[in-house]
Amino acid sequence: MYIVQIASECAPVIKAGGLGDVVYGLSRELEIRGNTVEIILPMYDCMRYDHIWGLHEAYRDLWVPWDGDRVHCSVFCGWVHGRVCFFIRPHSGDNFFDRGQYYGALDDHMRFAFFSKAALEFLLVSNKRPDIIHCHDWQTGLVPVMLYEMYKWHGMGTQRVCYTIHNFKHQGIAGANVLNATGLNNESYYFQYDRLLDNFNPLAINYMKGGIVYSNFVNTVSPHHAWEARYSDISCGLGHTLELHHHKFGGVLNGIDYEVWNPEGDRYIPHHFSYDNFAEKANNKKALRERLLLGDSDKPLVCFIGRLDDQKGVHLVHHAMYYTLSRGGQFVLLGSPTESGIGSWFWHEKNHLNNNPDCHLELGFNEELAHLIYAAADMIVVPSNYEPCGLTQTIGLRYGTVPIVRGVGGLVNTIFDRDYDENHLPEERNGFVFYQSDRHALESAMDRAFGLWYESPQEFRELAIQGMKYDYSWNHPGEKYLGIYDYIRHR
Ligand code: ADP
């Protein structure tokens, strides 16, 4: 099968969170299974060019119809750790992808509408006719809309679209000007409830809704979150749209790339280990303590890695930090704030705890350090308000770092409480789970984890090793996506 992924991220060259991991890891798995995969991405000025090999101009004159005119673009091609990626670079005064950041500009809705249009135009003029176009999140929600309403008439009538929603919180809300810019025009046609009209704002269109309505299959990134999306308010107003389209909606659990996240060969950690030589993990703990100038003593090390966003339960992350210190443990936080208010709060905490030998806060994005922290820590906290899938808990498992998670979304599908999970045998359990989003619930789960670490270290170690034996690679999800592709190709 020939599959083209159109996305706003692909790790490690462009990564703000889990979306980048998924685009890379899934593409690799699909290729291992004998498919041809190409990835189309924006050419951001701030991406990690050091992770691209053989970057060259593959298509010089791509003219993208835009806003009643045409925008001149170049398309560059290069290999990102073996994956073929095409990068779209517009030459226009808008400088859509030269903003020093991936997201967060006031005209994001225009930037990604343009990217979606340019990606389709590139496929059209370069005569690429994939069997499947796989799009991700709101940024590419207009791809299936434009494919069905425009490009189908220009020789792209057999392409099928799988649309994956990684986060319902950001949906791409815009006014009629986007319709004019993309050439969809016809306001009265698209401002219909069964097309792009936002379910709550009569003056806006919604890209993600367009993605749901026009794709051949839609999924979110875990079975439990798919259920939550239909039956709770977590889908931020799209519940009814999902209900109408339930026959083509499901949940596929994300995998993690077992080559990238591999304690036996990880190039970012000084001491490799597996469950057979688990003792080596302790040397990574020592290395991390040296690097972050933390005290070297017999204490449990708890970590948090993730975006510092309301989604991630930042108040509970903050509480976990102080609770760990009060229980005689050490805490390392690696987080990228997504809002200035959260940023200043955690910068304040960082300054306040600067001289504390048991705590380190690293604010910003640091892929290399993340690997070392996963390898070094004893426990990882994931107290999310909601979590479509979550990767940090499964990466934690892979590195023998016991997850303490809130039972929501994909965390329910991946972490099974050591003491209370009734659906799994004791030897299948792999972490600690709490449910209420409050301090007491978090503390009770942390108490159980600390209790085991302090009082039964051998059992704690067995729990960590049990977690390492889980297979959360792309193996099963890869098979599931191929099943979906096959299904929509032959319908
Ligand atoms: P998200 O909601 O951000 O997609 P996930 O748990 O699905 O959360 O994926 C997060 C991914 O991003 C993981 O690979 C994690 O290691 C990485 N990550 C998140 N924040 C940071 C950071 N500040 N520095 C390095 N890696 C990070």
PDB file of N, CA, C and O and ligand atoms in Angstrom, residues 15-19 21 166-167 254 261 305-307 311-312 334-336 362-370 374 387-393 395, ligand 1:
ATOM      1  N   LYS A  15       8.867  18.259  16.888  1.00  0.00           N
ATOM      2  CA  LYS A  15       8.137  17.582  17.959  1.00  0.00           C
ATOM      3  C   LYS A  15       7.775  18.555  19.064  1.00  0.00           C
ATOM      4  O   LYS A  15       8.639  19.169  19.668  1.00  0.00           O
ATOM      5  N   ALA A  16       6.461  18.691  19.295  1.00  0.00           N
ATOM      6  CA  ALA A  16       6.014  19.477  20.438  1.00  0.00           C
ATOM      7  C   ALA A  16       5.444  18.549  21.496  1.00  0.00           C
ATOM      8  O   ALA A  16       5.365  18.885  22.665  1.00  0.00           O
ATOM      9  N   GLY A  17       5.011  17.355  21.074  1.00  0.00           N
ATOM     10  CA  GLY A  17       4.438  16.389  22.005  1.00  0.00           C
ATOM     11  C   GLY A  17       4.258  15.058  21.316  1.00  0.00           C
ATOM     12  O   GLY A  17       4.994  14.733  20.368  1.00  0.00           O
ATOM     13  N   GLY A  18       3.248  14.307  21.755  1.00  0.00           N
ATOM     14  CA  GLY A  18       3.065  12.937  21.288  1.00  0.00           C
ATOM     15  C   GLY A  18       2.761  12.810  19.796  1.00  0.00           C
ATOM     16  O   GLY A  18       3.095  11.797  19.179  1.00  0.00           O
ATOM     17  N   LEU A  19       2.134  13.820  19.195  1.00  0.00           N
ATOM     18  CA  LEU A  19       1.798  13.746  17.770  1.00  0.00           C
ATOM     19  C   LEU A  19       3.036  13.438  16.922  1.00  0.00           C
ATOM     20  O   LEU A  19       3.001  12.591  16.025  1.00  0.00           O
ATOM     21  N   ASP A  21       5.790  11.905  17.833  1.00  0.00           N
ATOM     22  CA  ASP A  21       6.191  10.511  18.055  1.00  0.00           C
ATOM     23  C   ASP A  21       5.339   9.564  17.224  1.00  0.00           C
ATOM     24  O   ASP A  21       5.825   8.597  16.645  1.00  0.00           O
ATOM     25  N   HIS A 166      -5.763  13.569  17.924  1.00  0.00           N
ATOM     26  CA  HIS A 166      -4.877  13.370  19.069  1.00  0.00           C
ATOM     27  C   HIS A 166      -5.326  14.203  20.255  1.00  0.00           C
ATOM     28  O   HIS A 166      -4.922  13.940  21.390  1.00  0.00           O
ATOM     29  N   ASN A 167      -6.077  15.270  19.986  1.00  0.00           N
ATOM     30  CA  ASN A 167      -6.496  16.132  21.090  1.00  0.00           C
ATOM     31  C   ASN A 167      -7.711  16.957  20.661  1.00  0.00           C
ATOM     32  O   ASN A 167      -7.605  17.768  19.745  1.00  0.00           O
ATOM     33  N   ASN A 254      -2.097   4.309  20.782  1.00  0.00           N
ATOM     34  CA  ASN A 254      -0.773   4.634  20.237  1.00  0.00           C
ATOM     35  C   ASN A 254       0.272   3.636  20.702  1.00  0.00           C
ATOM     36  O   ASN A 254       0.204   3.136  21.828  1.00  0.00           O
ATOM     37  N   TRP A 261      12.916   4.385  21.816  1.00  0.00           N
ATOM     38  CA  TRP A 261      12.801   4.235  23.272  1.00  0.00           C
ATOM     39  C   TRP A 261      13.256   2.833  23.647  1.00  0.00           C
ATOM     40  O   TRP A 261      12.453   1.909  23.752  1.00  0.00           O
ATOM     41  N   ILE A 305       7.376  14.328  33.070  1.00  0.00           N
ATOM     42  CA  ILE A 305       7.856  14.823  31.775  1.00  0.00           C
ATOM     43  C   ILE A 305       6.625  15.132  30.930  1.00  0.00           C
ATOM     44  O   ILE A 305       5.746  14.284  30.782  1.00  0.00           O
ATOM     45  N   GLY A 306       6.539  16.344  30.418  1.00  0.00           N
ATOM     46  CA  GLY A 306       5.383  16.639  29.572  1.00  0.00           C
ATOM     47  C   GLY A 306       5.186  18.118  29.365  1.00  0.00           C
ATOM     48  O   GLY A 306       5.914  18.950  29.917  1.00  0.00           O
ATOM     49  N   ARG A 307       4.182  18.449  28.566  1.00  0.00           N
ATOM     50  CA  ARG A 307       3.807  19.844  28.416  1.00  0.00           C
ATOM     51  C   ARG A 307       3.190  20.305  29.722  1.00  0.00           C
ATOM     52  O   ARG A 307       2.419  19.569  30.334  1.00  0.00           O
ATOM     53  N   GLN A 311      -4.279  20.509  30.635  1.00  0.00           N
ATOM     54  CA  GLN A 311      -4.601  19.106  30.348  1.00  0.00           C
ATOM     55  C   GLN A 311      -3.839  18.133  31.252  1.00  0.00           C
ATOM     56  O   GLN A 311      -4.348  17.089  31.639  1.00  0.00           O
ATOM     57  N   LYS A 312      -2.597  18.492  31.555  1.00  0.00           N
ATOM     58  CA  LYS A 312      -1.720  17.553  32.255  1.00  0.00           C
ATOM     59  C   LYS A 312      -1.913  17.575  33.770  1.00  0.00           C
ATOM     60  O   LYS A 312      -1.179  16.913  34.499  1.00  0.00           O
ATOM     61  N   LEU A 334      10.572  17.858  33.951  1.00  0.00           N
ATOM     62  CA  LEU A 334      10.967  18.404  32.651  1.00  0.00           C
ATOM     63  C   LEU A 334       9.679  18.795  31.941  1.00  0.00           C
ATOM     64  O   LEU A 334       8.878  17.931  31.570  1.00  0.00           O
ATOM     65  N   GLY A 335       9.463  20.089  31.808  1.00  0.00           N
ATOM     66  CA  GLY A 335       8.169  20.500  31.268  1.00  0.00           C
ATOM     67  C   GLY A 335       8.254  21.739  30.413  1.00  0.00           C
ATOM     68  O   GLY A 335       9.005  22.667  30.704  1.00  0.00           O
ATOM     69  N   SER A 336       7.472  21.742  29.337  1.00  0.00           N
ATOM     70  CA  SER A 336       7.403  22.945  28.511  1.00  0.00           C
ATOM     71  C   SER A 336       6.058  23.633  28.750  1.00  0.00           C
ATOM     72  O   SER A 336       5.015  23.065  28.410  1.00  0.00           O
ATOM     73  N   GLU A 362      13.361  21.554  35.136  1.00  0.00           N
ATOM     74  CA  GLU A 362      13.958  21.957  33.864  1.00  0.00           C
ATOM     75  C   GLU A 362      12.810  22.418  32.976  1.00  0.00           C
ATOM     76  O   GLU A 362      11.956  21.617  32.579  1.00  0.00           O
ATOM     77  N   LEU A 363      12.761  23.713  32.699  1.00  0.00           N
ATOM     78  CA  LEU A 363      11.628  24.239  31.935  1.00  0.00           C
ATOM     79  C   LEU A 363      12.026  24.459  30.493  1.00  0.00           C
ATOM     80  O   LEU A 363      12.999  25.169  30.205  1.00  0.00           O
ATOM     81  N   GLY A 364      11.299  23.811  29.597  1.00  0.00           N
ATOM     82  CA  GLY A 364      11.630  23.882  28.169  1.00  0.00           C
ATOM     83  C   GLY A 364      11.574  22.481  27.593  1.00  0.00           C
ATOM     84  O   GLY A 364      11.215  21.525  28.298  1.00  0.00           O
ATOM     85  N   PHE A 365      11.906  22.380  26.329  1.00  0.00           N
ATOM     86  CA  PHE A 365      11.855  21.081  25.652  1.00  0.00           C
ATOM     87  C   PHE A 365      13.261  20.545  25.500  1.00  0.00           C
ATOM     88  O   PHE A 365      14.133  21.229  24.989  1.00  0.00           O
ATOM     89  N   ASN A 366      13.489  19.325  25.957  1.00  0.00           N
ATOM     90  CA  ASN A 366      14.832  18.761  25.857  1.00  0.00           C
ATOM     91  C   ASN A 366      14.744  17.246  25.658  1.00  0.00           C
ATOM     92  O   ASN A 366      14.606  16.482  26.614  1.00  0.00           O
ATOM     93  N   GLU A 367      14.792  16.841  24.415  1.00  0.00           N
ATOM     94  CA  GLU A 367      14.605  15.421  24.063  1.00  0.00           C
ATOM     95  C   GLU A 367      15.679  14.538  24.736  1.00  0.00           C
ATOM     96  O   GLU A 367      15.372  13.500  25.317  1.00  0.00           O
ATOM     97  N   GLU A 368      16.926  14.978  24.655  1.00  0.00           N
ATOM     98  CA  GLU A 368      18.019  14.156  25.178  1.00  0.00           C
ATOM     99  C   GLU A 368      17.864  13.947  26.680  1.00  0.00           C
ATOM    100  O   GLU A 368      17.983  12.821  27.181  1.00  0.00           O
ATOM    101  N   LEU A 369      17.571  15.037  27.383  1.00  0.00           N
ATOM    102  CA  LEU A 369      17.418  14.931  28.840  1.00  0.00           C
ATOM    103  C   LEU A 369      16.225  14.037  29.193  1.00  0.00           C
ATOM    104  O   LEU A 369      16.269  13.271  30.160  1.00  0.00           O
ATOM    105  N   ALA A 370      15.167  14.107  28.383  1.00  0.00           N
ATOM    106  CA  ALA A 370      13.990  13.277  28.653  1.00  0.00           C
ATOM    107  C   ALA A 370      14.399  11.800  28.715  1.00  0.00           C
ATOM    108  O   ALA A 370      13.994  11.066  29.623  1.00  0.00           O
ATOM    109  N   TYR A 374      13.802   9.341  31.980  1.00  0.00           N
ATOM    110  CA  TYR A 374      13.031   8.081  31.961  1.00  0.00           C
ATOM    111  C   TYR A 374      13.888   6.925  32.492  1.00  0.00           C
ATOM    112  O   TYR A 374      13.408   6.063  33.209  1.00  0.00           O
ATOM    113  N   GLU A 387      -6.542  12.576  29.029  1.00  0.00           N
ATOM    114  CA  GLU A 387      -5.353  12.096  28.332  1.00  0.00           C
ATOM    115  C   GLU A 387      -5.765  11.190  27.178  1.00  0.00           C
ATOM    116  O   GLU A 387      -6.088  10.017  27.396  1.00  0.00           O
ATOM    117  N   PRO A 388      -5.805  11.727  25.946  1.00  0.00           N
ATOM    118  CA  PRO A 388      -6.262  10.918  24.813  1.00  0.00           C
ATOM    119  C   PRO A 388      -5.560   9.552  24.741  1.00  0.00           C
ATOM    120  O   PRO A 388      -6.203   8.532  24.578  1.00  0.00           O
ATOM    121  N   CYS A 389      -4.245   9.554  24.868  1.00  0.00           N
ATOM    122  CA  CYS A 389      -3.531   8.277  25.001  1.00  0.00           C
ATOM    123  C   CYS A 389      -2.488   8.424  26.094  1.00  0.00           C
ATOM    124  O   CYS A 389      -2.535   7.762  27.104  1.00  0.00           O
ATOM    125  N   GLY A 390      -1.554   9.359  25.862  1.00  0.00           N
ATOM    126  CA  GLY A 390      -0.445   9.498  26.801  1.00  0.00           C
ATOM    127  C   GLY A 390       0.659   8.552  26.382  1.00  0.00           C
ATOM    128  O   GLY A 390       0.417   7.363  26.132  1.00  0.00           O
ATOM    129  N   LEU A 391       1.856   9.085  26.260  1.00  0.00           N
ATOM    130  CA  LEU A 391       2.997   8.233  25.912  1.00  0.00           C
ATOM    131  C   LEU A 391       3.973   8.130  27.059  1.00  0.00           C
ATOM    132  O   LEU A 391       4.713   7.159  27.168  1.00  0.00           O
ATOM    133  N   THR A 392       3.967   9.137  27.953  1.00  0.00           N
ATOM    134  CA  THR A 392       5.038   9.142  28.961  1.00  0.00           C
ATOM    135  C   THR A 392       4.907   7.939  29.905  1.00  0.00           C
ATOM    136  O   THR A 392       5.909   7.428  30.383  1.00  0.00           O
ATOM    137  N   GLN A 393       3.669   7.462  30.115  1.00  0.00           N
ATOM    138  CA  GLN A 393       3.530   6.305  31.003  1.00  0.00           C
ATOM    139  C   GLN A 393       4.050   5.033  30.339  1.00  0.00           C
ATOM    140  O   GLN A 393       4.652   4.183  31.009  1.00  0.00           O
ATOM    141  N   ILE A 395       6.369   4.978  27.902  1.00  0.00           N
ATOM    142  CA  ILE A 395       7.834   5.114  27.810  1.00  0.00           C
ATOM    143  C   ILE A 395       8.425   4.791  29.190  1.00  0.00           C
ATOM    144  O   ILE A 395       9.427   4.079  29.314  1.00  0.00           O
TER     145      ILE A 395
HETATM  146  P1  ADP B   1       1.049  15.177  24.547  1.00  0.00           P
HETATM  147  O1  ADP B   1      -0.287  15.485  25.129  1.00  0.00           O
HETATM  148  O2  ADP B   1       2.011  16.309  24.723  1.00  0.00           O
HETATM  149  O3  ADP B   1       1.002  14.674  23.145  1.00  0.00           O
HETATM  150  P2  ADP B   1       2.084  12.527  25.219  1.00  0.00           P
HETATM  151  O4  ADP B   1       2.254  11.871  26.540  1.00  0.00           O
HETATM  152  O5  ADP B   1       1.193  11.850  24.230  1.00  0.00           O
HETATM  153  O6  ADP B   1       1.629  14.018  25.496  1.00  0.00           O
HETATM  154  O7  ADP B   1       3.507  12.664  24.501  1.00  0.00           O
HETATM  155  C1  ADP B   1       4.513  13.447  25.031  1.00  0.00           C
HETATM  156  C2  ADP B   1       5.812  13.209  24.260  1.00  0.00           C
HETATM  157  O8  ADP B   1       6.556  14.422  24.277  1.00  0.00           O
HETATM  158  C3  ADP B   1       6.701  12.184  24.915  1.00  0.00           C
HETATM  159  O9  ADP B   1       7.572  11.634  23.943  1.00  0.00           O
HETATM  160  C4  ADP B   1       7.501  13.019  25.914  1.00  0.00           C
HETATM  161  O10 ADP B   1       8.720  12.398  26.271  1.00  0.00           O
HETATM  162  C5  ADP B   1       7.720  14.259  25.101  1.00  0.00           C
HETATM  163  N1  ADP B   1       7.863  15.504  25.880  1.00  0.00           N
HETATM  164  C6  ADP B   1       6.875  16.241  26.417  1.00  0.00           C
HETATM  165  N2  ADP B   1       7.371  17.344  27.010  1.00  0.00           N
HETATM  166  C7  ADP B   1       8.701  17.297  26.830  1.00  0.00           C
HETATM  167  C8  ADP B   1       9.782  18.157  27.205  1.00  0.00           C
HETATM  168  N3  ADP B   1       9.570  19.266  27.883  1.00  0.00           N
HETATM  169  N4  ADP B   1      11.028  17.806  26.834  1.00  0.00           N
HETATM  170  C9  ADP B   1      11.243  16.667  26.135  1.00  0.00           C
HETATM  171  N5  ADP B   1      10.280  15.807  25.768  1.00  0.00           N
HETATM  172  C10 ADP B   1       9.022  16.123  26.101  1.00  0.00           C
END
